[in-house]
PDB file of C-alpha atoms in Angstrom:
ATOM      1  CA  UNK A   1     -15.139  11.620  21.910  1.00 61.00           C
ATOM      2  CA  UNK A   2     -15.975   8.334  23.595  1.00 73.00           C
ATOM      3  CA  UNK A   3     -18.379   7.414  20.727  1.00 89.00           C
ATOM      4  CA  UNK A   4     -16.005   8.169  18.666  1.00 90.00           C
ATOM      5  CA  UNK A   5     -13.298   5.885  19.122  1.00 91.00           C
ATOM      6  CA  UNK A   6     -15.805   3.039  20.190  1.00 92.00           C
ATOM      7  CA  UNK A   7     -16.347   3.293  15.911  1.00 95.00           C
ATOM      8  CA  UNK A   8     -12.942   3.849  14.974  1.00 95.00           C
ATOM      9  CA  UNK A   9     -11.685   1.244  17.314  1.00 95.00           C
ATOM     10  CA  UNK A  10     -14.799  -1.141  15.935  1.00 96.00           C
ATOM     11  CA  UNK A  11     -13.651  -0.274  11.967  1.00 97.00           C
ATOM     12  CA  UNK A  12     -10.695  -1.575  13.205  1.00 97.00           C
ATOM     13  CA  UNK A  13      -8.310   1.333  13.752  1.00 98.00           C
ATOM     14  CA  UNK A  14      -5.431   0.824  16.486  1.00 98.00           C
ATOM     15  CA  UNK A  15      -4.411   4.894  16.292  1.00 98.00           C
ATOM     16  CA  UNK A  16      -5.669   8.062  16.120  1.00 97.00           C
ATOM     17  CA  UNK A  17      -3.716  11.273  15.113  1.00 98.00           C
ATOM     18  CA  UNK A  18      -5.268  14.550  15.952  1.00 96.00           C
ATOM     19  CA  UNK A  19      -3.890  17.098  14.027  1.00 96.00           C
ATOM     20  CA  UNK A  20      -6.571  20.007  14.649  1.00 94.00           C
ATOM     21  CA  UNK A  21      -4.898  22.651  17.278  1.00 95.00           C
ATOM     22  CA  UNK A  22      -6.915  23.002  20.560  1.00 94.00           C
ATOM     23  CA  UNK A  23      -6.996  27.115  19.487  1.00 92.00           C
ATOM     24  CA  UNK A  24      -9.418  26.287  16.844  1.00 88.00           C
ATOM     25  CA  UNK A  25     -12.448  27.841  16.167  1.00 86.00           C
ATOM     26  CA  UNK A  26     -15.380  25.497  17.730  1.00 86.00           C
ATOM     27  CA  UNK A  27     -13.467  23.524  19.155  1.00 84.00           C
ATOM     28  CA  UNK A  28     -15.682  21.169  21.791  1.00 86.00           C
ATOM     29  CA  UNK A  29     -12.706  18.391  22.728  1.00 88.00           C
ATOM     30  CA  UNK A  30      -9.034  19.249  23.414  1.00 93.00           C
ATOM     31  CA  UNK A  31      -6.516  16.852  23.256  1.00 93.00           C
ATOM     32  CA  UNK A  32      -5.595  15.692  26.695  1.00 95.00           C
ATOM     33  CA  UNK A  33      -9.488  14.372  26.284  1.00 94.00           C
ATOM     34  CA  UNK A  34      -8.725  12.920  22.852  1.00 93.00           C
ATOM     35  CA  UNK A  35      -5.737  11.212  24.147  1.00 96.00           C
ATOM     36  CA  UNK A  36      -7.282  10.081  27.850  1.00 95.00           C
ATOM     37  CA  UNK A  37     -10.072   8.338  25.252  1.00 94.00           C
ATOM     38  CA  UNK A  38      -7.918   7.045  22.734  1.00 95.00           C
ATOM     39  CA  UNK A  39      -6.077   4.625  25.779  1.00 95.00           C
ATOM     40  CA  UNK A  40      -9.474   3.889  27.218  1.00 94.00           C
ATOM     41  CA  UNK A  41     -10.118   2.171  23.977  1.00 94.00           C
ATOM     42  CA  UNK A  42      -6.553   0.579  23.626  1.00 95.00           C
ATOM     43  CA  UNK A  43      -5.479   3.219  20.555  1.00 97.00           C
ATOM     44  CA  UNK A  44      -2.181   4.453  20.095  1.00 98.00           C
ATOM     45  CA  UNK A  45      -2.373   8.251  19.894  1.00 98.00           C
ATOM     46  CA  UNK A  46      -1.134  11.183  18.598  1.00 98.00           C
ATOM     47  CA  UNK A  47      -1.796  15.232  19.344  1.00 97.00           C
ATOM     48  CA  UNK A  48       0.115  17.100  15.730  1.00 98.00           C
ATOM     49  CA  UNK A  49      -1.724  20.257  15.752  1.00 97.00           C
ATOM     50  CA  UNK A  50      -0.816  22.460  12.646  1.00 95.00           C
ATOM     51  CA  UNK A  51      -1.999  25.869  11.621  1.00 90.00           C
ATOM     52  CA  UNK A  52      -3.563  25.638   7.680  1.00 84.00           C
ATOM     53  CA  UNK A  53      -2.946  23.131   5.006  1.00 85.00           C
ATOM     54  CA  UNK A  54       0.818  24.262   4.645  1.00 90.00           C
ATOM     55  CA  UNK A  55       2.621  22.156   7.210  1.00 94.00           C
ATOM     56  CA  UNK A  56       6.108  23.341   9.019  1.00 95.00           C
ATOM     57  CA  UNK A  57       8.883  20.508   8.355  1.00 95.00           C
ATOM     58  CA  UNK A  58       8.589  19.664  12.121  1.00 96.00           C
ATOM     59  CA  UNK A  59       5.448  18.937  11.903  1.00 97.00           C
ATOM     60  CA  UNK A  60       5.823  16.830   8.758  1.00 97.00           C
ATOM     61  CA  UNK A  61       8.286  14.786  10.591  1.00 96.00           C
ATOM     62  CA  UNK A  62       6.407  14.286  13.216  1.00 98.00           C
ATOM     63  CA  UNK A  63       3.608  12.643  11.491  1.00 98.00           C
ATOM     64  CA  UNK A  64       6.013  10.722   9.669  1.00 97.00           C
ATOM     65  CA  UNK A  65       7.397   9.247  12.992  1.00 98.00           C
ATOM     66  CA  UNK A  66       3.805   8.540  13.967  1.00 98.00           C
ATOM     67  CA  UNK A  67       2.845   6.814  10.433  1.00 97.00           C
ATOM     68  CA  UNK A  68       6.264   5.188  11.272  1.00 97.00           C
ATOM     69  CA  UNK A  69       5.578   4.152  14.676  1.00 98.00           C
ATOM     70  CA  UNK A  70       1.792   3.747  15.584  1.00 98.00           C
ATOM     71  CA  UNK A  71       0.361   0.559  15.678  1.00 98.00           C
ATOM     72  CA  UNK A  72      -1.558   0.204  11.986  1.00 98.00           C
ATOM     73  CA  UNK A  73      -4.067   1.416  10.584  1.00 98.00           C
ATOM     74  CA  UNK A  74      -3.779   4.942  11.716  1.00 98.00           C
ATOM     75  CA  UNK A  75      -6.962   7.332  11.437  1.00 97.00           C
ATOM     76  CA  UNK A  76      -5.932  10.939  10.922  1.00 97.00           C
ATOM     77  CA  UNK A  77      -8.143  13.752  11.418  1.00 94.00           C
ATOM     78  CA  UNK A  78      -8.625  17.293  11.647  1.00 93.00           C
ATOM     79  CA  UNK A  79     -11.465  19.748  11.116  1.00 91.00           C
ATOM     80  CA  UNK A  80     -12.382  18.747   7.712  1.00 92.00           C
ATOM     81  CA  UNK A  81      -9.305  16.485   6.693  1.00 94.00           C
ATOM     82  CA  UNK A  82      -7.235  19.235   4.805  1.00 95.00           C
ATOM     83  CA  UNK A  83      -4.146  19.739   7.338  1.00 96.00           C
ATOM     84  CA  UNK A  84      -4.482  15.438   7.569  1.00 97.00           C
ATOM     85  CA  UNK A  85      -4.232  15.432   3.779  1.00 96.00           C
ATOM     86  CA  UNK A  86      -1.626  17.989   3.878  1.00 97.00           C
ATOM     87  CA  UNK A  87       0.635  16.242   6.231  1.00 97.00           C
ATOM     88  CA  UNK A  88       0.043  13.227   4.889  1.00 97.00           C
ATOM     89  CA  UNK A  89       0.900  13.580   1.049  1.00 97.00           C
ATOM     90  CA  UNK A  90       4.307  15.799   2.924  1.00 97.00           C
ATOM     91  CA  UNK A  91       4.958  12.695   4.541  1.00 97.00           C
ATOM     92  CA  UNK A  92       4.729  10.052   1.691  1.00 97.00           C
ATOM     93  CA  UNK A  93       7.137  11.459  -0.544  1.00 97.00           C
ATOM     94  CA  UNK A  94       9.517   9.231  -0.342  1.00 94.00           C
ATOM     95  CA  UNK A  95       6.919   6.232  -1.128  1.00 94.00           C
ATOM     96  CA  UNK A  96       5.005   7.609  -4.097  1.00 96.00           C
ATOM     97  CA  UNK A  97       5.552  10.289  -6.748  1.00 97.00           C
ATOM     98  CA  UNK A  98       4.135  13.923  -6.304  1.00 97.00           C
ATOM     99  CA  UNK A  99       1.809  13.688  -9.105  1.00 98.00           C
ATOM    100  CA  UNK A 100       0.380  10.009  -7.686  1.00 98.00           C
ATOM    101  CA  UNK A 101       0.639  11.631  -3.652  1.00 98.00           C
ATOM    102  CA  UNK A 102      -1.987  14.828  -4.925  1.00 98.00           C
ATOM    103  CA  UNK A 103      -4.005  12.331  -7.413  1.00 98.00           C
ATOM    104  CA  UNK A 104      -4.820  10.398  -3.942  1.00 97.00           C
ATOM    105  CA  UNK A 105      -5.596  13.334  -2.197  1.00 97.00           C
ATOM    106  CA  UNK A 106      -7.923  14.563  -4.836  1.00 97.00           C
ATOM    107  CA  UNK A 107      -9.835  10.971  -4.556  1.00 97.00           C
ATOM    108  CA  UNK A 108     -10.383  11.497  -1.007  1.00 95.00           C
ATOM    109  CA  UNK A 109     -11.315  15.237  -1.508  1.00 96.00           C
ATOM    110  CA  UNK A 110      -8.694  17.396  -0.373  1.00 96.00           C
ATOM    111  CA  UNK A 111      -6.166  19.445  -3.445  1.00 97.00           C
ATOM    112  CA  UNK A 112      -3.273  19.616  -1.978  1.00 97.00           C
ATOM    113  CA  UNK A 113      -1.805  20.498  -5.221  1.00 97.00           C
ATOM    114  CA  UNK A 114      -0.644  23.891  -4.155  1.00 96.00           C
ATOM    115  CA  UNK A 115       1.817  22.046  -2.348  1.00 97.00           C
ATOM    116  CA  UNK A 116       3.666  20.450  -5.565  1.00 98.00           C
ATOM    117  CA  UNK A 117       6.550  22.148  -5.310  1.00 97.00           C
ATOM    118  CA  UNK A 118       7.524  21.687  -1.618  1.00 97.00           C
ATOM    119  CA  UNK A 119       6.883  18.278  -1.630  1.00 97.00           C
ATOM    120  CA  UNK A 120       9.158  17.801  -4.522  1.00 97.00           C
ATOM    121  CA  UNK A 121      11.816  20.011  -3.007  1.00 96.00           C
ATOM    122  CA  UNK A 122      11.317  18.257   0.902  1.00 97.00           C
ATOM    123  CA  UNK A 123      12.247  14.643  -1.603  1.00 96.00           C
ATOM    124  CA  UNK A 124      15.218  16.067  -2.550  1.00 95.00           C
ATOM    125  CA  UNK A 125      16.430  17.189   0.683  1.00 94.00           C
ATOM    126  CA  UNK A 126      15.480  13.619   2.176  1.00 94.00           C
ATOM    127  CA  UNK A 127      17.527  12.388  -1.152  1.00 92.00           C
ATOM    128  CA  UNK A 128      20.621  14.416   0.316  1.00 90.00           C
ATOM    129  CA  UNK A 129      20.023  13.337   4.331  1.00 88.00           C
ATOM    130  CA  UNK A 130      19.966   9.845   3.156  1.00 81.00           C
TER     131      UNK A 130
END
């Protein structure tokens, strides 16, 4: 990974979040050598690893508190960038509409439109904590 964050870090990144599971398939780097990289290169980090592009609520808070609290911009990443789209768009909701959240997605390549509905139902339930 060390060439790696030497381009992310040169792009002008100051965080990484890993969100592919060290239990993947082909995986080559696990996390502890993500993260030991990541502060050799003065990047915040953090390790979210989620199973598919249907993220649990914990784990959708927990990249919220790292959009929230990593030093900006943030690079997410996964295998391909579907569970980093996922989490993401789960995230926003309570910055953009659902329809606006997927349309971004879509730009960047990843549908995340089968998650419509529990995005708009996690908004309402962030409606009622608030």
């Amino acid at each position: 990974p060390r060439e790696e964050f030497a381009i992310l870090q040169a792009a002008g990144f100051r965080s990484v979040i890993v969100n592919r599971p060290d239990t993947d398939e082909n995986v080559l780097v696990k996390a502890d050598a993500w993260a030991a990289e990541a502060t050799r290169h003065g990047l915040g980090f953090a390790h979210i690893p989620i199973e598919g592009r249907n993220p649990l609520e914990k784990d959708v808070r927990a990249f919220a508190d790292a959009l929230a609290t990593l030093p900006k911009p943030i690079y997410a990443c996964c295998a391909t960038g579907g569970r980093s789209s996922a989490l993401w768009a789960m995230a926003s909701v309570r910055d953009a509409a659902t329809d606006d959240l997927i349309a971004k997605c879509l730009e960047a390549g990843f549908d995340v439109s089968g998650l419509k509905a529990k995005m708009d139902m996690r908004r309402e339930l962030l409606e009622d904590e608030d």
